[in-house]
């Protein structure tokens, strides 16, 4: 199991084995390079812990614990956990400020504790069967335990085909679950319990009387979050995409770094996907030690590696540039800060605007929308690909949806009707009742915010952020033994952002209103006012040209058809309509392709030949 995640921590391996328990750790040395190897024990070795991640407030915690009489043997952040556990028990997680997944064994109580950080930066999988519990940071490592069955969870795959990722607590395997973010698992004498210890709240709201003071508060919170993440005993730098979030992080780093900040950007030959000029503008402004890498993405070369590392189907295609930039950055530094989290805290996605707009439009009488939709449906077939009738039918469909259904529609790559056309009757019966609608509807109903904007943000923080974005970045960076830190996902900064009234995030079509206003003190207007580009690769063009035959060979061959999941005629139509420019089906085709390659890697390949866990 350790060998399968050696890429996450190639610097040392530590193992603790005692009757009934075994803990293993692959360490990437970041803090206390000489004495910080794990496992770490308390004074009498009755408590032992292994940690993946960083505790940013460990120095403050250490001072308090020393005053309380505890003795430290190392200078590592990990050691505060065992002493804090002695003081506070499993509730110690509430005092930890950082990104972490850890396993702690209490020898006296014979109790195992697994814990995950508030936002879900660090992953943790587990399998509970009979009187045994296995756990690991990655699926490939957990599957090294040959007693864990590999039966597919088809309801989880149904969620994947809907949202392009498998949400916690589900995994692709029925026997394996994900520990949700902000959750503690305790296991003692066969009794397994889960407890959530934190949730982001969007009420009450700040009473904002002076926007100028608010702008200064935004900058102060960003600076504090960045400063916490500059502690390291190894070289440290930052991803710089040219967007406002990563630029804000670099600006704050420049204010608190002793030397020039090391920044890393990747670009593409295709100007439509190239943000290097914007990144260069920021690098010059803050006199960073800037590194640029121009790449030609090779999907056929990198896809098997992506499938192998994620361990289950994962169809966010921005994993490709994430892998490339992490690999290039690791040649220079061991830790890289990034701009993840700005969109979820301050309202940066176009879908937020679209949903607010749709909610206003659909306030019109439903009979009007039905008649407009019927009129659009009667238009000649040759009009089917034109913008106006397509948008009219789109709005007519949205008018019949509830707010959470509408948001799920925006988030789906295959919506309910499309999945009904995609699946064979036998596969639909195998799936049974779909769990996909509840992925959005449950957090939507439990949301603490009162405005539509806040409910969308809160739903994203509960679903898309930990299920997609954080998984993408953790796996892509750790595959190259690079630690990624995300200041804008600092839980105190996010609590502050959640307390802001919605009009400071979204105003008409303007997004990230207060963040953009505040950052004018640091960043040039030409960067703040340009359209959002995103971290994307040209998969739409690939599926029309260089990958066209490859995709058809994989998705339409006998091996894929014999699984009995999909209607071949529907898949053929997806490929044909995309090729002919009738509809952009690139996200759907990518999801089908990744899933099929995952089946071949993890299900079809004999165990003796499996590539699971290889670092390459």
XYZ file of C-alpha atoms in Angstrom:
616
model
C 0.000 0.000 0.000
C 2.874 2.391 0.747
C 4.584 1.578 -2.539
C 1.391 2.474 -4.412
C 1.547 6.071 -3.113
C 5.302 6.564 -3.127
C 4.827 9.447 -5.561
C 2.967 11.345 -2.820
C 5.954 11.097 -0.487
C 9.201 9.816 -1.980
C 11.465 11.163 0.797
C 10.837 8.537 3.478
C 8.615 5.605 4.410
C 7.453 4.982 7.966
C 5.545 1.962 9.272
C 3.979 1.217 12.649
C 2.710 -2.330 13.199
C 1.258 -3.735 16.389
C -1.250 -6.442 17.143
C -4.430 -5.520 15.299
C -3.176 -2.328 13.654
C -0.785 -1.141 10.952
C -0.064 2.436 9.875
C 2.069 3.423 6.890
C 3.247 6.789 5.598
C 5.072 8.043 2.510
C 6.475 11.425 3.490
C 7.233 14.463 1.365
C 9.557 16.443 3.611
C 8.386 20.062 3.887
C 8.801 21.123 7.541
C 11.546 19.776 9.859
C 13.553 17.848 7.291
C 15.846 16.188 9.861
C 13.633 14.955 12.724
C 10.111 15.085 11.276
C 9.809 11.613 9.710
C 6.659 9.739 10.678
C 4.968 7.953 12.419
C 5.054 10.453 15.318
C 4.354 9.476 18.943
C 3.432 11.234 22.170
C 5.755 11.074 25.222
C 4.913 7.520 26.353
C 4.198 6.205 22.817
C 0.568 5.495 23.682
C -0.658 7.693 20.788
C 0.739 7.479 17.244
C -0.182 9.467 14.137
C 0.551 9.625 10.389
C -0.326 12.844 8.543
C -0.773 13.844 4.914
C -0.796 17.627 4.633
C 0.245 20.634 6.710
C -0.893 22.215 9.975
C -0.329 25.953 9.459
C -0.942 27.042 13.075
C 1.337 24.406 14.607
C 3.730 26.930 16.160
C 0.954 28.594 18.176
C -0.453 25.201 19.171
C 2.996 23.978 20.154
C 3.581 26.950 22.477
C 0.269 26.341 24.241
C 0.942 22.603 24.569
C 4.425 23.180 26.012
C 2.878 25.514 28.590
C 0.437 22.698 29.421
C 3.374 20.390 30.181
C 3.870 18.450 26.963
C 7.343 17.508 25.726
C 8.214 17.709 22.019
C 10.916 15.608 20.354
C 10.727 17.152 16.871
C 10.130 20.491 15.163
C 7.489 19.109 12.809
C 3.873 20.252 12.574
C 2.707 16.621 12.825
C 3.697 16.293 16.484
C 1.124 18.821 17.715
C -1.634 16.379 16.729
C -0.724 13.642 19.241
C -0.393 16.092 22.133
C -3.530 17.988 21.158
C -5.384 14.659 21.036
C -4.255 13.961 24.602
C -5.815 17.251 25.653
C -8.987 17.291 23.564
C -9.610 13.788 22.174
C -11.124 13.497 18.670
C -12.362 17.086 19.023
C -8.766 18.247 18.517
C -9.485 18.708 14.805
C -11.400 21.914 15.602
C -8.138 23.516 16.735
C -6.214 22.593 13.569
C -5.790 25.189 10.828
C -4.571 23.565 7.662
C -5.073 20.936 4.997
C -4.863 17.421 6.289
C -5.907 13.817 6.330
C -4.506 11.838 9.242
C -4.798 8.511 11.013
C -4.254 8.335 14.779
C -4.108 5.196 16.899
C -4.833 5.354 20.635
C -3.105 2.262 22.067
C -4.821 2.438 25.451
C -8.351 2.744 24.111
C -7.550 0.697 20.999
C -9.313 3.382 19.022
C -8.509 4.504 15.485
C -9.282 8.069 14.457
C -9.360 9.229 10.833
C -9.877 12.911 10.095
C -10.102 15.165 7.054
C -9.707 18.938 6.817
C -12.646 21.325 6.627
C -12.780 21.855 2.858
C -11.500 18.436 1.784
C -8.104 19.449 0.418
C -6.561 16.097 1.292
C -8.302 12.836 0.289
C -9.061 9.807 2.447
C -10.651 6.543 1.277
C -11.703 3.666 3.522
C -13.207 0.193 3.289
C -15.092 -1.321 6.241
C -15.876 -5.022 6.172
C -16.684 -7.447 8.968
C -14.193 -6.625 11.733
C -11.613 -4.847 9.560
C -11.048 -1.289 8.366
C -8.580 -0.337 5.616
C -7.812 3.235 4.560
C -5.492 5.259 2.329
C -4.968 8.566 0.541
C -5.618 7.080 -2.904
C -7.782 4.335 -4.356
C -4.837 2.608 -6.010
C -3.179 2.189 -2.628
C -6.323 0.895 -0.973
C -6.806 -1.664 -3.737
C -3.388 -3.102 -2.876
C -5.361 -4.745 -0.058
C -6.439 -7.791 -2.060
C -9.307 -8.590 0.322
C -11.232 -5.509 -0.825
C -13.751 -6.454 -3.563
C -13.687 -4.562 -6.863
C -17.414 -4.668 -7.546
C -18.485 -1.470 -9.308
C -20.914 0.943 -7.656
C -23.110 1.734 -10.662
C -25.064 4.401 -8.813
C -21.732 6.165 -8.291
C -20.985 5.862 -12.025
C -24.415 7.324 -12.772
C -23.403 10.348 -10.673
C -20.158 10.505 -12.644
C -21.948 10.562 -15.993
C -24.081 13.365 -14.594
C -21.450 15.623 -12.991
C -18.054 14.350 -14.372
C -16.894 13.245 -10.892
C -18.029 10.838 -8.161
C -19.170 12.751 -5.058
C -18.367 11.728 -1.488
C -19.102 9.465 0.240
C -19.404 7.353 -2.921
C -16.528 5.838 -4.843
C -16.412 3.787 -8.022
C -16.261 0.629 -5.869
C -19.133 -0.481 -3.654
C -16.782 -1.635 -0.903
C -14.936 1.712 -0.692
C -16.190 5.048 0.619
C -14.684 8.533 0.755
C -14.484 10.220 4.122
C -16.356 13.513 3.560
C -14.629 16.835 4.261
C -14.758 18.196 7.839
C -15.469 14.714 9.171
C -13.941 12.527 11.882
C -14.235 8.735 11.718
C -13.636 6.764 14.901
C -13.349 2.973 14.930
C -13.209 1.024 18.173
C -13.947 -2.658 18.719
C -15.798 -2.898 15.402
C -17.931 0.199 16.043
C -17.547 2.811 13.290
C -18.839 6.350 13.798
C -18.762 9.475 11.627
C -19.084 13.023 12.958
C -18.979 16.277 11.036
C -17.155 19.029 12.941
C -17.475 22.135 10.712
C -19.749 23.687 8.106
C -19.451 26.992 6.258
C -22.363 29.283 7.210
C -23.740 32.082 5.046
C -25.707 33.850 7.767
C -25.715 36.141 9.659
C -24.358 38.809 7.323
C -21.896 41.626 7.979
C -23.402 45.103 8.271
C -21.302 46.866 5.660
C -21.341 50.638 6.144
C -18.088 51.665 4.475
C -17.100 49.803 1.275
C -13.588 51.266 1.571
C -13.058 49.519 4.898
C -14.466 46.335 3.386
C -11.964 46.450 0.521
C -9.118 46.763 3.008
C -10.525 43.843 4.998
C -10.572 41.684 1.851
C -6.904 42.428 1.188
C -5.971 41.804 4.834
C -7.697 38.406 4.828
C -5.899 37.376 1.631
C -2.544 38.507 3.047
C -3.100 36.585 6.285
C -4.072 33.412 4.412
C -1.033 33.635 2.135
C 1.350 34.398 4.994
C 0.225 31.255 6.861
C 1.167 29.181 3.822
C 4.685 30.502 3.386
C 6.127 28.331 6.169
C 8.396 25.655 4.663
C 11.952 24.343 4.896
C 12.075 23.663 1.137
C 11.855 25.851 -2.002
C 8.415 27.399 -2.508
C 6.711 29.122 -5.448
C 3.314 29.794 -7.035
C 1.238 28.808 -10.045
C 0.470 31.974 -12.021
C -2.271 31.484 -14.579
C -2.943 35.115 -15.428
C -6.353 35.053 -13.748
C -7.175 37.367 -10.862
C -7.115 34.662 -8.151
C -3.591 33.383 -8.716
C -2.443 36.958 -9.386
C -3.825 38.047 -6.000
C -1.914 35.227 -4.307
C 1.332 36.225 -6.028
C 0.778 39.867 -5.084
C 0.376 38.910 -1.420
C 3.405 36.602 -1.582
C 5.524 39.450 -2.945
C 4.572 41.548 0.088
C 5.736 38.876 2.552
C 8.634 37.100 0.821
C 12.250 37.991 1.533
C 13.423 37.324 -2.015
C 11.829 37.192 -5.451
C 8.755 34.969 -5.638
C 9.183 31.999 -8.007
C 6.209 31.858 -10.390
C 5.285 29.183 -12.938
C 2.999 29.432 -15.951
C 2.166 27.180 -18.860
C 0.928 28.275 -22.241
C -0.281 26.712 -25.454
C 0.552 27.386 -29.077
C -3.166 28.012 -29.686
C -3.728 31.665 -28.681
C -7.333 30.959 -27.661
C -6.071 28.934 -24.699
C -2.912 30.885 -23.932
C -2.800 33.107 -20.815
C 0.965 33.645 -20.796
C 0.770 37.367 -21.697
C -1.468 38.077 -18.685
C 0.716 35.997 -16.380
C 3.805 37.808 -17.670
C 2.169 41.149 -16.843
C 1.789 40.120 -13.197
C 5.278 38.590 -13.029
C 6.807 41.857 -14.280
C 4.748 43.965 -11.890
C 6.043 42.047 -8.870
C 9.517 41.260 -10.224
C 9.074 37.526 -9.768
C 11.534 34.839 -10.842
C 9.228 33.769 -13.630
C 9.242 30.444 -15.489
C 7.142 29.835 -18.602
C 6.505 26.496 -20.242
C 4.855 26.289 -23.668
C 3.439 22.826 -24.219
C 1.655 20.829 -26.877
C -0.731 18.621 -24.893
C -0.652 14.983 -25.954
C -3.909 13.453 -24.759
C -3.113 9.918 -25.905
C 0.197 10.015 -24.016
C -1.093 11.528 -20.760
C -4.578 9.964 -20.543
C -3.435 6.558 -19.225
C -1.412 8.324 -16.530
C -4.411 10.435 -15.502
C -6.715 7.415 -15.380
C -4.180 5.501 -13.302
C -3.639 8.241 -10.720
C -7.263 9.237 -10.151
C -8.247 5.639 -9.471
C -11.852 6.177 -10.517
C -13.491 7.927 -13.479
C -12.753 11.670 -13.363
C -13.647 13.755 -16.416
C -12.514 17.299 -15.653
C -10.301 17.813 -18.702
C -8.391 20.637 -16.973
C -6.581 17.816 -15.169
C -4.392 17.701 -18.293
C -2.845 21.189 -17.975
C -2.762 20.702 -14.186
C -0.568 17.627 -14.624
C 1.738 19.467 -17.036
C 2.210 22.585 -14.880
C 2.798 20.486 -11.746
C 5.412 18.364 -13.483
C 7.259 21.435 -14.780
C 7.039 23.291 -11.461
C 8.412 20.355 -9.451
C 11.755 20.704 -11.229
C 12.253 23.964 -9.308
C 10.255 23.868 -6.031
C 8.575 21.412 -3.653
C 5.606 23.605 -2.655
C 3.419 25.764 -4.934
C 0.638 28.131 -3.912
C -2.343 28.485 -6.241
C -5.531 30.525 -6.686
C -8.117 27.776 -6.143
C -11.211 28.864 -4.213
C -11.688 32.456 -5.361
C -14.672 31.622 -7.566
C -16.476 29.687 -4.827
C -15.920 32.362 -2.168
C -16.536 35.521 -4.179
C -18.870 34.369 -6.983
C -16.766 33.933 -10.107
C -18.626 31.492 -12.353
C -20.818 32.433 -15.290
C -23.364 29.862 -14.144
C -24.135 32.038 -11.120
C -25.162 34.856 -13.449
C -27.054 32.459 -15.735
C -29.038 30.952 -12.883
C -29.980 34.325 -11.392
C -31.026 35.497 -14.858
C -33.033 32.325 -15.478
C -34.791 32.671 -12.126
C -35.952 36.149 -13.110
C -37.001 35.159 -16.608
C -38.905 32.105 -15.420
C -40.951 34.296 -13.113
C -42.996 35.005 -16.248
C -46.208 32.947 -16.617
C -45.385 29.325 -17.378
C -48.006 29.251 -20.139
C -45.975 31.852 -22.018
C -42.815 29.719 -21.855
C -44.728 26.594 -22.887
C -46.116 28.362 -25.945
C -42.688 29.747 -26.885
C -41.142 26.316 -26.449
C -43.853 24.736 -28.613
C -43.275 27.375 -31.292
C -39.533 26.684 -31.260
C -40.200 22.952 -31.574
C -42.230 23.560 -34.762
C -39.371 25.373 -36.482
C -37.838 23.542 -39.491
C -35.237 20.909 -38.674
C -32.508 22.922 -40.426
C -33.007 25.596 -37.733
C -32.164 23.114 -35.033
C -28.565 24.230 -34.657
C -29.205 27.960 -34.812
C -28.803 30.046 -31.683
C -32.262 31.615 -31.261
C -34.481 28.497 -31.391
C -31.948 26.544 -29.360
C -31.947 29.186 -26.629
C -35.730 29.407 -26.751
C -36.105 25.674 -26.175
C -33.449 25.931 -23.463
C -35.358 28.671 -21.594
C -38.639 26.817 -22.017
C -37.111 23.734 -20.365
C -35.648 25.834 -17.527
C -39.016 27.441 -16.805
C -40.460 24.091 -15.709
C -37.632 23.402 -13.217
C -37.245 24.186 -9.559
C -34.193 26.255 -8.555
C -32.074 23.236 -7.504
C -33.134 21.301 -10.603
C -32.120 24.264 -12.732
C -28.733 24.458 -11.024
C -28.196 20.709 -11.448
C -28.994 21.199 -15.132
C -26.233 23.819 -15.404
C -23.814 21.456 -13.637
C -24.657 18.325 -15.643
C -22.821 16.978 -18.646
C -25.502 14.323 -19.243
C -28.823 15.517 -17.819
C -31.606 13.103 -16.882
C -33.150 12.939 -20.369
C -29.754 12.461 -22.006
C -28.845 9.652 -19.608
C -32.117 7.931 -20.426
C -31.132 8.011 -24.092
C -27.545 6.962 -23.324
C -28.213 3.953 -21.073
C -29.505 0.615 -22.251
C -32.656 -0.607 -20.526
C -30.603 -3.260 -18.715
C -28.114 -0.725 -17.423
C -30.856 1.602 -16.194
C -32.318 -1.331 -14.252
C -28.876 -2.155 -12.823
C -28.475 1.423 -11.582
C -31.961 1.545 -10.092
C -33.009 4.772 -8.403
C -30.556 7.489 -9.425
C -28.724 9.245 -6.590
C -27.625 12.084 -8.857
C -30.531 14.501 -8.144
C -29.901 14.352 -4.386
C -26.261 15.415 -4.858
C -27.496 18.953 -5.575
C -30.919 18.932 -3.910
C -29.753 17.854 -0.439
C -27.150 20.594 0.180
C -29.462 23.067 -1.548
C -32.243 22.347 0.971
C -29.812 22.470 3.909
C -28.171 25.730 2.795
C -27.880 28.416 5.465
C -27.937 31.370 3.038
C -31.143 33.141 2.058
C -30.212 34.587 -1.350
C -29.987 32.494 -4.511
C -26.331 33.534 -4.920
C -25.394 32.301 -1.440
C -27.281 29.033 -1.891
C -25.390 28.364 -5.130
C -22.050 29.171 -3.491
C -22.827 26.950 -0.509
C -23.922 24.094 -2.756
C -20.678 24.374 -4.726
C -18.621 24.306 -1.509
C -20.440 21.107 -0.502
C -20.232 19.381 -3.900
C -18.235 20.683 -6.874
C -15.326 22.137 -4.873
C -14.353 19.000 -2.878
C -15.616 16.508 -5.455
C -13.990 17.982 -8.551
C -11.610 20.933 -8.132
C -9.731 19.797 -5.036
C -9.449 16.218 -6.295
C -8.085 17.487 -9.601
C -5.375 19.603 -7.976
C -4.355 17.140 -5.253
C -3.858 14.210 -7.615
C -2.252 16.265 -10.392
C 0.319 17.826 -8.059
C 1.060 14.836 -5.841
C 1.648 12.689 -8.921
C 4.805 14.805 -9.325
C 5.569 14.911 -5.566
C 4.563 18.580 -5.439
C 2.576 20.039 -2.545
C -0.145 22.516 -3.568
C -1.395 25.107 -1.064
C -4.529 27.166 -1.632
C -4.690 30.415 0.388
C -8.142 31.336 -0.947
C -9.425 28.087 0.599
C -8.324 29.225 4.054
C -11.376 28.478 6.191
C -11.205 31.808 8.032
C -11.057 33.723 4.746
C -14.003 31.666 3.452
C -15.993 32.335 6.622
C -15.415 36.053 6.101
C -16.449 35.837 2.423
C -19.572 33.851 3.348
C -20.602 36.654 5.725
C -20.627 39.247 2.924
C -24.011 40.236 1.480
C -24.625 38.695 -1.942
C -24.525 42.049 -3.768
C -20.801 42.280 -2.976
C -20.236 39.104 -4.993
C -22.664 39.313 -7.912
C -24.183 42.514 -9.311
C -25.981 42.134 -12.621
C -23.482 40.439 -14.926
C -20.510 41.567 -12.820
C -18.863 38.791 -10.821
C -16.474 38.911 -7.832
C -17.489 42.533 -7.302
C -15.767 43.247 -3.969
C -12.709 41.122 -4.797
C -12.100 42.994 -8.066
C -12.643 46.357 -6.381
C -10.226 45.512 -3.572
C -7.532 44.153 -5.892
C -7.346 47.390 -7.899
C -4.907 48.472 -5.205
C -2.588 45.595 -6.209
C -3.320 44.601 -9.815
C -3.671 46.421 -13.165
C -7.147 47.122 -14.488
C -6.459 45.411 -17.814
C -6.086 42.112 -15.926
C -9.031 42.648 -13.571
C -11.431 43.618 -16.342
C -10.624 41.003 -18.959
C -12.997 38.040 -19.489
C -12.394 34.832 -17.547
C -10.555 32.269 -19.675
C -10.230 29.217 -17.454
C -7.611 26.463 -17.377
C -8.678 24.526 -20.467
C -7.366 22.426 -23.310
C -8.894 22.215 -26.811
C -10.688 18.899 -26.493
C -13.499 20.138 -28.770
C -10.999 20.504 -31.606
C -9.188 17.271 -30.710
C -12.385 15.242 -31.134
C -12.914 16.723 -34.588
C -9.347 16.159 -35.754
C -6.417 14.278 -34.207
C -8.442 12.248 -31.657
C -11.442 11.622 -33.900
C -10.505 8.098 -34.969
C -9.051 7.157 -31.577
C -12.257 8.079 -29.735
C -14.427 6.198 -32.211
C -12.185 3.131 -31.953
C -12.477 3.086 -28.145
C -16.157 3.964 -27.705
C -17.571 1.913 -30.569
C -15.466 -1.250 -30.426
C -16.856 -4.603 -29.305
C -15.132 -4.475 -25.929
C -16.989 -1.296 -24.965
C -20.330 -2.426 -26.424
C -20.213 -5.757 -24.615
C -20.357 -3.999 -21.242
C -23.990 -3.341 -22.105
C -24.049 0.144 -20.578
C -24.842 2.381 -23.547
C -26.994 2.564 -26.644
C -24.472 2.371 -29.475
C -26.694 4.455 -31.780
C -26.750 7.290 -29.231
C -22.966 7.241 -28.829
C -22.588 7.237 -32.619
C -24.873 10.275 -32.819
C -22.853 12.102 -30.145
C -19.684 11.577 -32.154
C -21.306 12.454 -35.490
C -23.023 15.632 -34.238
C -19.772 16.790 -32.676
C -17.749 16.027 -35.792
C -20.260 17.885 -38.008
C -20.452 20.935 -35.724
C -24.108 20.412 -34.886
C -23.446 20.381 -31.134
C -20.414 20.609 -28.856
C -20.402 17.163 -27.214
C -16.756 17.317 -26.136
C -17.434 17.092 -22.369
C -19.756 14.106 -22.867
C -17.339 12.314 -25.186
C -14.468 12.965 -22.778
C -16.485 11.497 -19.891
C -17.312 8.346 -21.861
C -13.704 7.962 -23.006
C -12.211 8.339 -19.511
C -14.722 5.897 -18.035
C -13.985 3.232 -20.628
C -10.221 3.570 -20.169
C -10.759 3.306 -16.403
C -12.684 0.051 -16.881
C -9.833 -1.352 -18.944
C -7.200 -0.292 -16.415
C -8.899 -1.249 -13.156
C -11.400 -3.948 -14.076
C -10.195 -5.756 -17.197
C -6.478 -5.976 -16.533
C -5.389 -9.077 -14.565
C -4.281 -8.146 -11.037
C -0.756 -9.401 -11.745
C -0.453 -6.913 -14.634
C -2.264 -3.984 -13.010
C -0.635 -0.600 -13.250
C -2.436 0.540 -10.097
C -0.101 2.509 -7.890
C 2.753 2.986 -10.322
C 4.193 6.457 -10.022
C 4.685 6.968 -13.749
